Structure formats: C-alpha cells, structure tokens
Coordinates of C-alpha atoms in Angstrom, one line a residue:
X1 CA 0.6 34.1 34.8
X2 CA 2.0 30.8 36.1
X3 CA -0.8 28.7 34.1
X4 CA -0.3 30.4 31.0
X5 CA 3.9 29.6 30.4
X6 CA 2.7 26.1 31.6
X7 CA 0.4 25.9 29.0
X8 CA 2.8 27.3 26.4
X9 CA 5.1 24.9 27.7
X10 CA 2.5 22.4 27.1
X11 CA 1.7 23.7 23.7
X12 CA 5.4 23.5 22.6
X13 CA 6.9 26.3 20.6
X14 CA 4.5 28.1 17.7
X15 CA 5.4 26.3 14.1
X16 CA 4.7 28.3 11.2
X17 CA 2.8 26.7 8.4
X18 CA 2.8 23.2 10.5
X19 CA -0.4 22.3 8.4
X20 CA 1.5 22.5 5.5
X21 CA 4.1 20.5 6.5
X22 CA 4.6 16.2 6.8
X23 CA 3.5 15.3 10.1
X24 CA 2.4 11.5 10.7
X25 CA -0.3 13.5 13.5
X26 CA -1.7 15.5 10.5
X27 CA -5.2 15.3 10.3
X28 CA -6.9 15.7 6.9
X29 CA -9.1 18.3 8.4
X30 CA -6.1 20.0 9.3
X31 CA -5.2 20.4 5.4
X32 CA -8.3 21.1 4.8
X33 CA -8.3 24.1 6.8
X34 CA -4.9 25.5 6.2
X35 CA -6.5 25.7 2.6
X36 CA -9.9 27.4 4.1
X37 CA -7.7 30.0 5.7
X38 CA -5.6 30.9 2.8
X39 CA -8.7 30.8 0.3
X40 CA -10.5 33.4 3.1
X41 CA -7.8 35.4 3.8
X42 CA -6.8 35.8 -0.4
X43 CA -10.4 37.1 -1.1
X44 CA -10.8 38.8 2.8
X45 CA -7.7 41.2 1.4
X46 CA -7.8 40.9 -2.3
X47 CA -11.9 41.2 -2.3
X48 CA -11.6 43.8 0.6
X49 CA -9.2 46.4 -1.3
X50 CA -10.2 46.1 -4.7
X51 CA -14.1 46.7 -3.7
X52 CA -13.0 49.9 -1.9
X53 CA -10.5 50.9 -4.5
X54 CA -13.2 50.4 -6.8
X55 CA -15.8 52.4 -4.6
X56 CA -13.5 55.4 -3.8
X57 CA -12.5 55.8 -7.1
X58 CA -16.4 55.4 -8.3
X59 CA -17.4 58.2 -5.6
X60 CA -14.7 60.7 -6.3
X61 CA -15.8 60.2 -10.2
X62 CA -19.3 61.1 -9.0
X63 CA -18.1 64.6 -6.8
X64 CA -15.8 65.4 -9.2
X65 CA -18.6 65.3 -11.7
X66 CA -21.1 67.4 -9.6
X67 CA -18.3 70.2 -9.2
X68 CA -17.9 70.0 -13.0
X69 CA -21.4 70.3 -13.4
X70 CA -23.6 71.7 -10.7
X71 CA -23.1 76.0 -11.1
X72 CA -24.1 78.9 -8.4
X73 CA -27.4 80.5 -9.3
X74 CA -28.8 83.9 -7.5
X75 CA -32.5 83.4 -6.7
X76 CA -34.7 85.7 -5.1
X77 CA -36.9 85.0 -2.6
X78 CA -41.0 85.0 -2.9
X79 CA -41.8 85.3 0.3
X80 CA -40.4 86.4 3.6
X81 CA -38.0 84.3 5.5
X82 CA -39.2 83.1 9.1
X83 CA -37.8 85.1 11.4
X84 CA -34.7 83.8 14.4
X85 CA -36.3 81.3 17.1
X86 CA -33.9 83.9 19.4
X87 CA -32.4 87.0 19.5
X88 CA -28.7 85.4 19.7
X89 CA -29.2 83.5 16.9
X90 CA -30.1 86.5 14.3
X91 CA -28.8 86.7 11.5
X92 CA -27.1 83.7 11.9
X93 CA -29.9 81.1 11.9
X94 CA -30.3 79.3 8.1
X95 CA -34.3 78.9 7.1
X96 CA -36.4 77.4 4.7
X97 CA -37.9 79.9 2.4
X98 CA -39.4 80.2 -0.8
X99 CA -37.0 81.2 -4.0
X100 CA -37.6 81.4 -7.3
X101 CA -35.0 81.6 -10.0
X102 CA -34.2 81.3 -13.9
X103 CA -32.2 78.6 -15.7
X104 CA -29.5 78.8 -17.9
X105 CA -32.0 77.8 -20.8
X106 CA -34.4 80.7 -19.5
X107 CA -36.8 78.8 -17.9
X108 CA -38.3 79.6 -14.6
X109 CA -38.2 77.3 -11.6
X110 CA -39.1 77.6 -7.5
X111 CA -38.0 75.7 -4.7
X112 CA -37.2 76.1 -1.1
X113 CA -33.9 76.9 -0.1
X114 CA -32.2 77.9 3.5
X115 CA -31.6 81.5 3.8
X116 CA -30.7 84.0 6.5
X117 CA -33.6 83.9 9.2
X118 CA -35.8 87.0 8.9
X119 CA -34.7 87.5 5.2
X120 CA -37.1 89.8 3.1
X121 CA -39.2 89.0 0.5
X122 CA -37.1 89.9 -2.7
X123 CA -33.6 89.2 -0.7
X124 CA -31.0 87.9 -3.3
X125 CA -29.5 84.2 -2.1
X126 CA -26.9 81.8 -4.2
X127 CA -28.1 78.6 -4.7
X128 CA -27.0 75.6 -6.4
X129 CA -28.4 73.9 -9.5
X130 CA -27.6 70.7 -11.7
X131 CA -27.9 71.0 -15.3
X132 CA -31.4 70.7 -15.6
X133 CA -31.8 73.8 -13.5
X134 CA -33.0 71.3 -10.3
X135 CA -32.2 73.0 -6.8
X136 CA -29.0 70.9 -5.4
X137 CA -26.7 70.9 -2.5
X138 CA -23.6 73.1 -2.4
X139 CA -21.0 69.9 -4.4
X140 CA -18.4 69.2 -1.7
X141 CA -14.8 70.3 -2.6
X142 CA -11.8 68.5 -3.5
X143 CA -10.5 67.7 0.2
X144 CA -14.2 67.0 1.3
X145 CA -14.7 64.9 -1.9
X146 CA -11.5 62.5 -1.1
X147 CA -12.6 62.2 2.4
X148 CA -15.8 60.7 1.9
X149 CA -14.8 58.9 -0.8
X150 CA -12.2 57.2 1.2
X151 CA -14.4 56.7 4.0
X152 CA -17.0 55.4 1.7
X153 CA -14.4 53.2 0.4
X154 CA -12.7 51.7 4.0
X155 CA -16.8 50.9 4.7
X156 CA -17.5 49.5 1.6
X157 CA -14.1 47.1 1.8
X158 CA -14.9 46.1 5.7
X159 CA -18.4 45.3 4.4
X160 CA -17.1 43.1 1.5
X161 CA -14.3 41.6 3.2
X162 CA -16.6 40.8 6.7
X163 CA -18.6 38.1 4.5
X164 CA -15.9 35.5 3.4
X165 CA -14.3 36.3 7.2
X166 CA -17.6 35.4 8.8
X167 CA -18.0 32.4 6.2
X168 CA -14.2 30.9 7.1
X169 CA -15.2 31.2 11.0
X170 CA -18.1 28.6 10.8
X171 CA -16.7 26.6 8.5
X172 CA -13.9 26.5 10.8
X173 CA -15.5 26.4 14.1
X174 CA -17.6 23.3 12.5
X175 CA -14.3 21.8 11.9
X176 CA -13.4 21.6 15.2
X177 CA -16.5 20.4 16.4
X178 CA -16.0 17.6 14.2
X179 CA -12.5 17.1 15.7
X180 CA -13.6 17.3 19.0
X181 CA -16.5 14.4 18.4
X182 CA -13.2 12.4 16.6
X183 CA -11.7 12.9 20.3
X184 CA -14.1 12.0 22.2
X185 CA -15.2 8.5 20.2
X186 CA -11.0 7.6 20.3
X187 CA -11.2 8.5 23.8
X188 CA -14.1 6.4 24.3
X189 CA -12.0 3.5 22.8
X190 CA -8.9 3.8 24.4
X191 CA -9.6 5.7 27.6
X192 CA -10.5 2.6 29.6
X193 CA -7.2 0.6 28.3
X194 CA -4.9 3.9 28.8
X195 CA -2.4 3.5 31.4
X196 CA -2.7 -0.7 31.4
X197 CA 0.6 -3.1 30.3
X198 CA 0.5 -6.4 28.9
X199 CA 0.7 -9.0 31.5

C-alpha cells in the first residue's frame, strides 16, 4: 500500500473539471476530451433512459393490449392425451394434444394445446385465443406484465447506452496513444540535455 499514497502523492490531489480550467500545461487534446466525455456521457444517460422508457412503456402497451384482447375459450379435445412419462407425475404432467374449438364469429378451428397427461378424448380444457380465433399463450398479468417490461427496458437502455460508451473508450484510448507518441518524441529531444547547466 506504501506505493500507492506515493503515487497519490506523486499525482497531487484529484482536481475536478481541471480540463476545463486555464492551465499553461493544458494540452488541446486534453479539451478535446473533456468535451468527448461530456458528449458520451449526455447521450450514455440521456440515450440510455429515454430508449428504455420508451421500450417499457412500448411493451406494457403491447401486454396490456393482449389482456384487453386475448379471451378464455373451452375446447375439447379430439384425441386422447399421451399419458404421464411416470406414475409421480400423474395428473400433473402438461401435454400436447389435439383440441378443437369454435370462435366467437362461429367458425371452427384446431390446434394443439397442453393438457393434463392422460386426458380423454372429449376432455373440456381452457385455452386462449386472439381475436381472430388463433390459439395464444395465457397474456401475462399486470405484475408479470411490468416486470418484463421493465426488464425489457433496463436491457434495451444498457444496449443503447453500451454503443456511445464503447465509442468514447477508443476515441479516448487513441488519444492517449497520441499523447504518449507526443512524450516520447519531446523526450527524445530533451532527454539527452535533461539534467545539464550552462557552462
């Protein structure tokens, strides 16, 4: 821990904003990236909340839409349902099976749908269909509906806000490559001649 204070102490103290600020040692690169930062970090946070804002707000529109719309429908089945892989799992064990049922408009439709395991042919089962009678998912409720959507929107904004972060890095980090050529040509200069007085 001993080399680390010494190379605070070599450091100095931490200045805020000291890119912003008069310095005669002020490099124009060092402007240059004090403006790369704040430019990257205003769209990183800016970009990053208002895409998953936007996202969450566009998914929960989309649940909330399904609940309005999708409705329960009782289909029978048209075939009998394969029966449990075990005997623990009886009656518990969700199939694929065979169903047929009838739309709002009176139209007939089949699909497959999970059931009970060993379910028999003409077994009543609830499904779930959009408006045009097509066999859907169960819609997910409120709570589950503002938990993926805010999930969908934290991913969405990392995603979003990763590119202008990843951007600033390598503009940065080729920056100080460039600085560190700058040293090394002034310290091929002035190396030999450092530490010499006029005679």
């Amino acid at each position: 821990m001993r080399w680390l204070s010494s190379m605070t102490a070599f450091r100095g103290p931490r200045v805020w904003l000291w890119r912003w600020r008069r310095n005669p040692l002020r490099r124009r690169s060092d402007v240059l990236e004090a403006w790369i930062v704040l430019a990257v970090w205003s769209v990183v946070v800016v970009g990053g909340v208002l895409t998953g804002l936007a996202a969450t707000h566009s998914v929960e529109r989309g649940l909330a839409r399904e609940r309005a719309e999708w409705r329960p429908v009782v289909a029978l089945l048209t075939q009998d349902a394969p029966k449990a892989t075990t005997a623990t799992t009886a009656g518990t064990e969700r199939v694929w099976a065979k169903v047929r049922w009838t739309g709002e408009d009176g139209s007939s439709h089949a699909g497959q749908a999970r059931v009970a395991a060993g379910s028999p042919t003409g077994t009543a089962v609830t499904i779930w269909t959009d408006r045009d009678g097509a066999l859907v998912t169960r819609p997910a409720d409120e709570f589950q509906g503002q938990v993926r959507a805010a999930m969908v929107g934290v991913v969405v904004g990392l995603s979003v806000a990763a590119i202008p972060f990843l951007a600033g890095r390598v503009v940065r980090d080729r920056l100080e490559r460039r600085r560190m050529a700058q040293w090394d040509q002034a310290w091929a200069r002035f190396g030999p001649t450092w530490g010499r007085t006029a005679g």
